[in-house]
Every structure is written in C-alpha cells, then in structure tokens.
Short mmCIF file of C-alpha atoms in Angstrom, two decimals:
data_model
loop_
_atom_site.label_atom_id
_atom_site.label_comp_id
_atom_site.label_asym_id
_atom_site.label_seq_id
_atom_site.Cartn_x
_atom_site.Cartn_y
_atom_site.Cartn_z
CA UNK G 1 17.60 17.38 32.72
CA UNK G 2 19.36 20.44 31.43
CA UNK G 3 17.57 19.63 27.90
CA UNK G 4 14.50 18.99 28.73
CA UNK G 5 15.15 22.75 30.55
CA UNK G 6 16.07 23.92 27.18
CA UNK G 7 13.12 23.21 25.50
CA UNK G 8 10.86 24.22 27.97
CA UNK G 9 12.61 27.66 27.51
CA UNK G 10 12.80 27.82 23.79
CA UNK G 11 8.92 26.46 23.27
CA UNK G 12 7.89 29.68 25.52
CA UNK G 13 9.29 32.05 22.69
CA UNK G 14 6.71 30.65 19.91
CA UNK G 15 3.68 30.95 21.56
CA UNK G 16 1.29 32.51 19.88
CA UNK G 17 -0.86 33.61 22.56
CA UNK G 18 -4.87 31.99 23.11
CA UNK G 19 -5.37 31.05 19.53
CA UNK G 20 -8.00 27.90 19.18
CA UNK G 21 -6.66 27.06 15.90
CA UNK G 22 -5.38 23.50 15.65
CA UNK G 23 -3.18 22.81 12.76
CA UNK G 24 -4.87 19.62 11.26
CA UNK G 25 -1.87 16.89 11.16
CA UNK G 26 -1.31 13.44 9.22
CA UNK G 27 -1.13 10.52 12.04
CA UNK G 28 2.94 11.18 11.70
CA UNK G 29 2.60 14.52 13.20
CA UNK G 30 3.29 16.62 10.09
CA UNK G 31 1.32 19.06 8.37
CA UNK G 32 -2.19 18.43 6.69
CA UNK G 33 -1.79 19.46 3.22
CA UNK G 34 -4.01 16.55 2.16
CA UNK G 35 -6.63 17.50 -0.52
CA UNK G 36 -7.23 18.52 -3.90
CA UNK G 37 -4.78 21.01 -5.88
CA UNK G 38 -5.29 22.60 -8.98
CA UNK G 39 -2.09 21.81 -11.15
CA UNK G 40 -3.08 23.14 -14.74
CA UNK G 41 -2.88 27.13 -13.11
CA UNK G 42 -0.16 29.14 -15.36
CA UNK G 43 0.13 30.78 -12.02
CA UNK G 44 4.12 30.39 -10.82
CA UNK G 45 4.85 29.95 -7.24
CA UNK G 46 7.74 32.43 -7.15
CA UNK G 47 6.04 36.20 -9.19
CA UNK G 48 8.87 36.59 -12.40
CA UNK G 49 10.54 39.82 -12.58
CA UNK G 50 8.45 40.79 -15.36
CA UNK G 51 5.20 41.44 -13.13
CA UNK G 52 7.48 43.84 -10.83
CA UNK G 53 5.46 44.34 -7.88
CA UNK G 54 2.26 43.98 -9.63
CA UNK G 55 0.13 41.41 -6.88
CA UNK G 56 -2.77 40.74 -9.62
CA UNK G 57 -3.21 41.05 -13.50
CA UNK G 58 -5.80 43.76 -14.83
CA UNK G 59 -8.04 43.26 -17.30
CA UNK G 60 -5.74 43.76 -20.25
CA UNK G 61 -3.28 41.74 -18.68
CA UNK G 62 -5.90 39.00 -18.95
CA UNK G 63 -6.93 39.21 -22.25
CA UNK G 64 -3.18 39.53 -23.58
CA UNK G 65 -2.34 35.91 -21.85
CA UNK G 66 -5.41 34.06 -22.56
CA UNK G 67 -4.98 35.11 -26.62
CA UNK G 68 -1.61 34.59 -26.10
CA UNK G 69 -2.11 30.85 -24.60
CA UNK G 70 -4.87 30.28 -27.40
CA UNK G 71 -2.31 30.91 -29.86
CA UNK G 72 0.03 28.70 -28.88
CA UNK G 73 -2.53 25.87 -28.12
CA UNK G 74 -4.19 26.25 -31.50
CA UNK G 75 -0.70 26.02 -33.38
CA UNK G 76 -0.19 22.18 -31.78
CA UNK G 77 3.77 23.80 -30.28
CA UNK G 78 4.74 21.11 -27.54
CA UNK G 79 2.94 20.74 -24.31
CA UNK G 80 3.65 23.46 -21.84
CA UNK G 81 3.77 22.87 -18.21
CA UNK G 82 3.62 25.20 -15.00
CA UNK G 83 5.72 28.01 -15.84
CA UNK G 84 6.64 26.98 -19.03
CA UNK G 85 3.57 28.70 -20.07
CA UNK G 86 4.30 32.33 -18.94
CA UNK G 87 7.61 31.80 -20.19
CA UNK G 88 6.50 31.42 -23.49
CA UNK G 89 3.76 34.01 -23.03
CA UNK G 90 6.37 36.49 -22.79
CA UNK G 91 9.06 35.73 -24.89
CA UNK G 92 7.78 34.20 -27.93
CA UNK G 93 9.70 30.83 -27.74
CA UNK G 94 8.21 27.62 -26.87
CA UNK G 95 11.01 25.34 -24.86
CA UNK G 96 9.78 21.46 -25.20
CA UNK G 97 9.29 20.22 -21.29
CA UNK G 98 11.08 17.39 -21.90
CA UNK G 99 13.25 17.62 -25.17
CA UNK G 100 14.90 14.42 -24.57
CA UNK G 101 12.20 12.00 -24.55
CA UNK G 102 9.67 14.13 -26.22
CA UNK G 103 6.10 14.85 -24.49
CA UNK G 104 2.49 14.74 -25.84
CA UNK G 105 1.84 17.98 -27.85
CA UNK G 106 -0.39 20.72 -26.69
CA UNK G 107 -3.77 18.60 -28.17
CA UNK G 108 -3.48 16.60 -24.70
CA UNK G 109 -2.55 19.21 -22.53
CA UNK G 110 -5.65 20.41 -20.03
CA UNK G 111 -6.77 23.67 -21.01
CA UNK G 112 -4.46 26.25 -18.27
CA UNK G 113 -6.30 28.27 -15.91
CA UNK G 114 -5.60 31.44 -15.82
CA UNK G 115 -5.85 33.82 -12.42
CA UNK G 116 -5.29 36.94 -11.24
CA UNK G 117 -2.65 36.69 -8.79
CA UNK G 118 0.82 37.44 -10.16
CA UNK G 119 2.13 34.38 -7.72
CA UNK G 120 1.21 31.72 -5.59
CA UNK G 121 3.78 33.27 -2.79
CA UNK G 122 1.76 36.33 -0.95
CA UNK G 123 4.05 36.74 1.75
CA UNK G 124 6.60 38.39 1.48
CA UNK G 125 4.40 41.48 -0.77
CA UNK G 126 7.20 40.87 -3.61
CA UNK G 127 5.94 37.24 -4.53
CA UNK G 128 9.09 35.79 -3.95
#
C-alpha cells in the first residue's frame, strides 16, 4: 500500500497540465522514434567548440565546408563518417574510420549533406 501511495504522489509532480498530446509508443510502451533518419548529415549531435555559440552557419560558413568537403571527396582520402567530416574540415587531416580493417574510400561514400544548424542538440542553447 505505502508504494502504490508513493507513486501516486510522485506522478502528481510531472504533470504537465491539459496537454492533448499523446506521445506515440512502440507496443512495449517506449518511445516512437520509428521512421526515416537522414545519416549522411556532417551535422554532429553534440556543437564542437569551434562553432562557440554560433546556433547556425552563415553563408560563408557554407561555402568554406562544402569546398572544403569537395576537396577532400575529389582527392579519393578514405571515407569519412559523421563527424569525421567536420573534423577534417577543420584541421586538415583525414583520420581513416576504421584504420584496422580499412573502409571503402570516399568514391562510395554518399555525397554529405550539409545544414545550417551548428548541432543536432538545441536544448540546452550551447549545443551540448
């Protein structure tokens, strides 16, 4: 008895008032994040330290990584992944993915897609 009490207590704290909203949910209860996801964006979940506060790219941050990308695609360096790309955007150096076993070269990668947004993380305002 005293835990059912408990949670009938606790739950009261999270409501979030009259919102009609249902979370869709998988037939185990959790979360519906079914769907389809992009997974050739350059865009990092967690914003590096070298876009500072900066929530979206401007215009000449747009050009600089898209020449920058075509560079490094047109010179056949080893297949980038996720933020692999930035990384190499930025520094110069092109780290293999997987040094070990070796990977397909950048002639079978998908061509990246580049966005604005500094990070996939918008809340907190930092990106991280």
């Amino acid at each position: 008895m005293i835990p059912l009490l408990f949670l009938l207590a606790s739950g009261s704290g999270f409501s979030q008032g009259n919102s009609s909203y249902d979370v869709p949910r998988t037939p185990d209860g959790h979360p519906d994040l079914q769907g389809v996801w992009e997974n050739n964006t350059i865009t990092p979940v967690e914003r590096p330290d070298v876009f500072g506060d900066k929530e979206y790219l401007t215009d000449d941050d747009m050009v600089f990584i898209s020449q920058r990308i075509d560079e490094i695609m047109a010179a056949g360096e080893d297949a980038l992944f996720g933020g692999g790309v930035l990384e190499a955007v930025f520094s110069g150096e092109i780290a293999s993915y997987d040094p070990t076993t070796g990977n397909y070269d950048s002639q079978w990668m998908a061509e990246r897609t580049v966005h604005r947004r500094t990070s996939q993380i918008t809340d907190p305002p930092n990106g991280k």
